[in-house]
Structure formats: structure tokens, C-alpha cells
């Protein structure tokens, strides 16, 4: 028998309880997040499971005689509980702020896949198209010059006979940041993402 204990510091204790003498042995710890942990008993494939809520949500369940402890690729949940309906017999219902979320774990034991997409600027708005599969992302940064503005400025400096440090220009913007601009200057982009084909276009 296993006992799970969520602590205020975001650490989960998982220990073995001896049903004969009540002793706790083989205690293991795992850091789940920065918020106090809330543990919720749920059902996954008609088997008992535990949903651990912190600054990130985790699901703990048994599949094919193996214990799985998997993070949910989902926004943080404040509360959660099991939910059963005709279209979702083993669903989960959660609350994030004032938003109600209904979801389910489709295939226990399956490794979840997550792809990262590098962005040029800070993401400001993210929406999905109502009629197609594309996602639209608006990016923008203040006091930053876009590529076209940088090239135009470099041309002006070159025509004026100014010295240009080419090595500085070749430094990766992802590591060292983009060229600074006066206050009131913005660099922005609209990025279209095809999540199924992993393609993206920017304008």
C-alpha cells in the first residue's frame, strides 16, 4: 500500500505503508512545483489514480503493472475532480481561476509529445482560426528594431561612412538580444502556425 503526501513547499512524499504494523518505509520525494500540493483521487481506465496539483499538474497511475508519474501538458489547475458523462465517461473537470475545464487522459502509458517553436519577439496574443486548423500568434517588443529597420539603419550608417562592427551584428539574437531602439519604437510579427505539419510562417 502506498501513501502520497503533498507538502506546502511543493514536494511530494511517496511512501510504503505496512498494513500489519502501520510503519512507513521506502519514502521517496519529488519536487512538483512552487505551490503547495493538492492531491485528488481520480479514475483512469477504471483504475484509481492521483492527480497532484501544484504550479504544474501531474497524474500518478498504474498501467501494465508499472507506476507512471506524468506531467500534464495543460495549464495549471486550482482544483480538479473526476467527471463522467456520455461523451466523456472517464473525464476530469478542473478549475483555473474563473474558468472551468473538462478534459481526459486519452491513452495511459503513452509518452506525451511537446514541440517548442522559437519566436522572434514576445508573444502578445494567441488565437485559433474558427474555420481551419491554423493558429495565429502576434509577437511584439518595445524599444527593439526589426530586421528590416536594422538593415535600413545599417545602410544609412554605411552611406554616412560610419564604422560598423560586423562581429557584433553576427551575434545570435536569441542569446544576446536584438538591437535596441529609441522609446516608442516597436518590432512586431504575425506568425501562422500549422500544428499538424509543424510548419510556421511569419509576416
mmCIF file of C-alpha atoms in Angstrom:
data_model
loop_
_atom_site.group_PDB
_atom_site.id
_atom_site.type_symbol
_atom_site.label_atom_id
_atom_site.label_comp_id
_atom_site.label_asym_id
_atom_site.label_seq_id
_atom_site.Cartn_x
_atom_site.Cartn_y
_atom_site.Cartn_z
ATOM 1 C CA UNK A 1 0.000 0.000 0.000
ATOM 2 C CA UNK A 2 1.334 3.414 -0.993
ATOM 3 C CA UNK A 3 0.730 6.714 0.783
ATOM 4 C CA UNK A 4 1.135 10.040 -1.039
ATOM 5 C CA UNK A 5 1.641 13.218 0.980
ATOM 6 C CA UNK A 6 1.697 16.685 -0.587
ATOM 7 C CA UNK A 7 3.702 19.320 1.288
ATOM 8 C CA UNK A 8 3.418 23.106 1.412
ATOM 9 C CA UNK A 9 6.836 23.536 -0.230
ATOM 10 C CA UNK A 10 5.786 21.720 -3.415
ATOM 11 C CA UNK A 11 7.410 18.390 -2.530
ATOM 12 C CA UNK A 12 5.500 15.104 -2.825
ATOM 13 C CA UNK A 13 6.296 12.282 -0.404
ATOM 14 C CA UNK A 14 5.509 8.752 -1.577
ATOM 15 C CA UNK A 15 5.996 6.039 0.994
ATOM 16 C CA UNK A 16 5.069 2.394 1.539
ATOM 17 C CA UNK A 17 2.619 1.642 4.357
ATOM 18 C CA UNK A 18 2.883 -1.745 6.050
ATOM 19 C CA UNK A 19 -0.758 -2.902 6.554
ATOM 20 C CA UNK A 20 0.232 -5.079 9.557
ATOM 21 C CA UNK A 21 2.178 -2.701 11.794
ATOM 22 C CA UNK A 22 1.451 0.678 10.167
ATOM 23 C CA UNK A 23 5.114 1.538 9.618
ATOM 24 C CA UNK A 24 6.165 3.836 6.782
ATOM 25 C CA UNK A 25 9.146 2.633 4.746
ATOM 26 C CA UNK A 26 10.917 3.378 1.455
ATOM 27 C CA UNK A 27 9.950 7.060 1.442
ATOM 28 C CA UNK A 28 10.715 8.871 -1.797
ATOM 29 C CA UNK A 29 10.435 12.569 -2.570
ATOM 30 C CA UNK A 30 9.745 14.505 -5.753
ATOM 31 C CA UNK A 31 9.573 18.255 -6.349
ATOM 32 C CA UNK A 32 6.422 19.058 -8.344
ATOM 33 C CA UNK A 33 6.274 22.859 -8.318
ATOM 34 C CA UNK A 34 6.401 26.069 -6.349
ATOM 35 C CA UNK A 35 2.851 25.941 -4.966
ATOM 36 C CA UNK A 36 1.512 23.791 -2.100
ATOM 37 C CA UNK A 37 0.413 20.390 -3.421
ATOM 38 C CA UNK A 38 -3.230 19.324 -3.550
ATOM 39 C CA UNK A 39 -3.938 15.624 -4.104
ATOM 40 C CA UNK A 40 -7.140 14.443 -5.809
ATOM 41 C CA UNK A 41 -8.295 10.829 -6.240
ATOM 42 C CA UNK A 42 -9.491 10.175 -9.808
ATOM 43 C CA UNK A 43 -10.188 7.253 -12.156
ATOM 44 C CA UNK A 44 -8.015 6.357 -15.196
ATOM 45 C CA UNK A 45 -9.183 3.374 -17.280
ATOM 46 C CA UNK A 46 -11.363 2.274 -14.334
ATOM 47 C CA UNK A 47 -8.299 2.175 -12.072
ATOM 48 C CA UNK A 48 -7.598 4.520 -9.153
ATOM 49 C CA UNK A 49 -5.148 7.328 -9.825
ATOM 50 C CA UNK A 50 -3.952 10.504 -8.146
ATOM 51 C CA UNK A 51 -3.922 13.981 -9.628
ATOM 52 C CA UNK A 52 -1.292 16.201 -7.966
ATOM 53 C CA UNK A 53 -1.867 19.939 -8.355
ATOM 54 C CA UNK A 54 0.931 22.459 -7.863
ATOM 55 C CA UNK A 55 2.408 25.111 -10.166
ATOM 56 C CA UNK A 56 2.197 22.200 -12.623
ATOM 57 C CA UNK A 57 -0.315 19.350 -12.711
ATOM 58 C CA UNK A 58 0.791 15.695 -12.546
ATOM 59 C CA UNK A 59 -1.057 12.385 -12.877
ATOM 60 C CA UNK A 60 0.054 9.280 -10.952
ATOM 61 C CA UNK A 61 -1.408 5.959 -12.125
ATOM 62 C CA UNK A 62 -0.608 2.293 -12.750
ATOM 63 C CA UNK A 63 -0.543 0.900 -16.298
ATOM 64 C CA UNK A 64 0.544 -2.640 -17.247
ATOM 65 C CA UNK A 65 1.843 -3.202 -13.711
ATOM 66 C CA UNK A 66 4.096 -0.135 -13.957
ATOM 67 C CA UNK A 67 3.781 3.035 -11.925
ATOM 68 C CA UNK A 68 3.630 6.181 -14.076
ATOM 69 C CA UNK A 69 4.084 9.748 -12.857
ATOM 70 C CA UNK A 70 3.473 12.082 -15.793
ATOM 71 C CA UNK A 71 3.118 15.879 -16.019
ATOM 72 C CA UNK A 72 0.032 17.134 -17.825
ATOM 73 C CA UNK A 73 0.680 19.353 -20.847
ATOM 74 C CA UNK A 74 -2.089 21.632 -19.673
ATOM 75 C CA UNK A 75 -2.440 24.903 -17.856
ATOM 76 C CA UNK A 76 -2.208 24.906 -14.073
ATOM 77 C CA UNK A 77 -5.341 23.778 -12.253
ATOM 78 C CA UNK A 78 -6.533 25.173 -8.917
ATOM 79 C CA UNK A 79 -8.964 22.303 -8.248
ATOM 80 C CA UNK A 80 -9.941 19.110 -10.061
ATOM 81 C CA UNK A 81 -12.254 16.126 -9.722
ATOM 82 C CA UNK A 82 -13.454 13.082 -11.655
ATOM 83 C CA UNK A 83 -16.185 13.728 -14.206
ATOM 84 C CA UNK A 84 -18.390 11.227 -16.004
ATOM 85 C CA UNK A 85 -20.720 11.899 -18.943
ATOM 86 C CA UNK A 86 -21.921 10.093 -22.047
ATOM 87 C CA UNK A 87 -19.239 11.642 -24.279
ATOM 88 C CA UNK A 88 -16.552 11.503 -21.601
ATOM 89 C CA UNK A 89 -17.111 8.526 -19.273
ATOM 90 C CA UNK A 90 -13.742 8.960 -17.541
ATOM 91 C CA UNK A 91 -13.188 12.662 -17.811
ATOM 92 C CA UNK A 92 -11.670 15.161 -15.425
ATOM 93 C CA UNK A 93 -13.098 18.522 -14.521
ATOM 94 C CA UNK A 94 -10.865 21.321 -13.279
ATOM 95 C CA UNK A 95 -10.986 24.980 -12.306
ATOM 96 C CA UNK A 96 -8.390 27.555 -13.311
ATOM 97 C CA UNK A 97 -9.279 30.915 -11.799
ATOM 98 C CA UNK A 98 -12.828 31.556 -13.059
ATOM 99 C CA UNK A 99 -12.542 29.115 -15.998
ATOM 100 C CA UNK A 100 -13.982 25.609 -15.964
ATOM 101 C CA UNK A 101 -12.012 22.936 -17.879
ATOM 102 C CA UNK A 102 -13.220 19.466 -18.915
ATOM 103 C CA UNK A 103 -10.581 17.073 -20.248
ATOM 104 C CA UNK A 104 -9.427 13.455 -20.149
ATOM 105 C CA UNK A 105 -6.258 11.357 -20.341
ATOM 106 C CA UNK A 106 -6.744 9.564 -23.700
ATOM 107 C CA UNK A 107 -4.110 6.809 -23.594
ATOM 108 C CA UNK A 108 -2.448 5.843 -20.327
ATOM 109 C CA UNK A 109 1.201 4.908 -20.711
ATOM 110 C CA UNK A 110 1.634 6.997 -23.867
ATOM 111 C CA UNK A 111 4.551 9.413 -23.851
ATOM 112 C CA UNK A 112 3.296 12.932 -24.386
ATOM 113 C CA UNK A 113 4.996 14.954 -27.103
ATOM 114 C CA UNK A 114 5.717 18.638 -26.852
ATOM 115 C CA UNK A 115 7.364 20.778 -29.532
ATOM 116 C CA UNK A 116 8.983 24.154 -28.916
ATOM 117 C CA UNK A 117 8.790 26.921 -31.517
ATOM 118 C CA UNK A 118 11.389 29.706 -31.296
ATOM 119 C CA UNK A 119 9.854 33.182 -31.520
ATOM 120 C CA UNK A 120 11.345 36.431 -32.724
ATOM 121 C CA UNK A 121 9.630 38.638 -30.130
ATOM 122 C CA UNK A 122 7.498 38.371 -27.003
ATOM 123 C CA UNK A 123 4.139 36.632 -27.662
ATOM 124 C CA UNK A 124 1.227 39.016 -27.086
ATOM 125 C CA UNK A 125 -1.892 37.278 -28.429
ATOM 126 C CA UNK A 126 -2.633 33.677 -29.416
ATOM 127 C CA UNK A 127 -5.845 32.542 -31.148
ATOM 128 C CA UNK A 128 -7.094 29.666 -33.278
ATOM 129 C CA UNK A 129 -8.950 30.136 -36.556
ATOM 130 C CA UNK A 130 -12.633 29.094 -36.355
ATOM 131 C CA UNK A 131 -12.681 27.590 -39.871
ATOM 132 C CA UNK A 132 -9.237 25.999 -40.362
ATOM 133 C CA UNK A 133 -6.555 24.274 -38.300
ATOM 134 C CA UNK A 134 -4.102 27.199 -38.186
ATOM 135 C CA UNK A 135 -3.041 29.061 -35.061
ATOM 136 C CA UNK A 136 -2.289 32.784 -35.152
ATOM 137 C CA UNK A 137 0.275 34.394 -32.876
ATOM 138 C CA UNK A 138 1.033 38.099 -32.516
ATOM 139 C CA UNK A 139 4.529 38.983 -31.280
ATOM 140 C CA UNK A 140 5.959 42.351 -30.325
ATOM 141 C CA UNK A 141 8.695 44.074 -28.297
ATOM 142 C CA UNK A 142 9.176 47.709 -27.290
ATOM 143 C CA UNK A 143 12.436 49.542 -27.980
ATOM 144 C CA UNK A 144 13.527 46.848 -30.427
ATOM 145 C CA UNK A 145 14.310 47.186 -34.119
ATOM 146 C CA UNK A 146 13.010 44.626 -36.599
ATOM 147 C CA UNK A 147 15.228 43.096 -39.288
ATOM 148 C CA UNK A 148 14.026 45.469 -42.000
ATOM 149 C CA UNK A 149 14.593 48.500 -39.762
ATOM 150 C CA UNK A 150 18.064 47.229 -38.802
ATOM 151 C CA UNK A 151 19.072 46.744 -42.437
ATOM 152 C CA UNK A 152 17.834 50.230 -43.323
ATOM 153 C CA UNK A 153 19.753 51.770 -40.424
ATOM 154 C CA UNK A 154 22.928 49.884 -41.366
ATOM 155 C CA UNK A 155 22.647 51.150 -44.922
ATOM 156 C CA UNK A 156 22.319 54.730 -43.660
ATOM 157 C CA UNK A 157 25.395 54.345 -41.441
ATOM 158 C CA UNK A 158 27.362 52.788 -44.288
ATOM 159 C CA UNK A 159 26.460 55.622 -46.665
ATOM 160 C CA UNK A 160 27.497 58.126 -43.998
ATOM 161 C CA UNK A 161 30.920 56.448 -43.713
ATOM 162 C CA UNK A 162 30.398 55.180 -40.186
ATOM 163 C CA UNK A 163 32.329 52.166 -38.904
ATOM 164 C CA UNK A 164 30.173 49.043 -38.376
ATOM 165 C CA UNK A 165 31.258 46.218 -36.084
ATOM 166 C CA UNK A 166 30.314 43.219 -38.206
ATOM 167 C CA UNK A 167 31.126 40.731 -35.431
ATOM 168 C CA UNK A 168 28.552 42.375 -33.166
ATOM 169 C CA UNK A 169 25.911 42.044 -35.858
ATOM 170 C CA UNK A 170 26.611 38.322 -36.232
ATOM 171 C CA UNK A 171 25.929 37.556 -32.557
ATOM 172 C CA UNK A 172 22.783 35.399 -32.188
ATOM 173 C CA UNK A 173 19.788 37.489 -31.168
ATOM 174 C CA UNK A 174 18.338 34.568 -29.168
ATOM 175 C CA UNK A 175 21.311 34.789 -26.778
ATOM 176 C CA UNK A 176 22.383 38.447 -26.788
ATOM 177 C CA UNK A 177 19.111 40.174 -27.646
ATOM 178 C CA UNK A 178 18.137 42.369 -30.559
ATOM 179 C CA UNK A 179 19.305 45.854 -31.429
ATOM 180 C CA UNK A 180 17.933 48.484 -29.077
ATOM 181 C CA UNK A 181 15.838 51.341 -30.404
ATOM 182 C CA UNK A 182 14.525 54.664 -29.027
ATOM 183 C CA UNK A 183 11.417 54.739 -26.849
ATOM 184 C CA UNK A 184 8.223 54.447 -28.865
ATOM 185 C CA UNK A 185 9.759 52.041 -31.391
ATOM 186 C CA UNK A 186 8.187 48.600 -31.721
ATOM 187 C CA UNK A 187 9.149 45.475 -33.617
ATOM 188 C CA UNK A 188 6.341 43.019 -34.290
ATOM 189 C CA UNK A 189 5.365 39.966 -36.303
ATOM 190 C CA UNK A 190 2.303 37.862 -37.046
ATOM 191 C CA UNK A 191 3.099 34.151 -37.037
ATOM 192 C CA UNK A 192 0.818 31.494 -38.556
ATOM 193 C CA UNK A 193 1.366 28.007 -37.161
ATOM 194 C CA UNK A 194 0.221 24.714 -38.635
ATOM 195 C CA UNK A 195 0.282 22.394 -35.563
ATOM 196 C CA UNK A 196 -0.325 19.216 -37.576
ATOM 197 C CA UNK A 197 2.505 19.719 -40.068
ATOM 198 C CA UNK A 198 4.778 21.619 -37.630
ATOM 199 C CA UNK A 199 5.080 24.454 -40.139
ATOM 200 C CA UNK A 200 5.108 28.166 -39.381
ATOM 201 C CA UNK A 201 5.016 31.376 -41.400
ATOM 202 C CA UNK A 202 5.762 34.906 -40.185
ATOM 203 C CA UNK A 203 4.863 38.307 -41.616
#
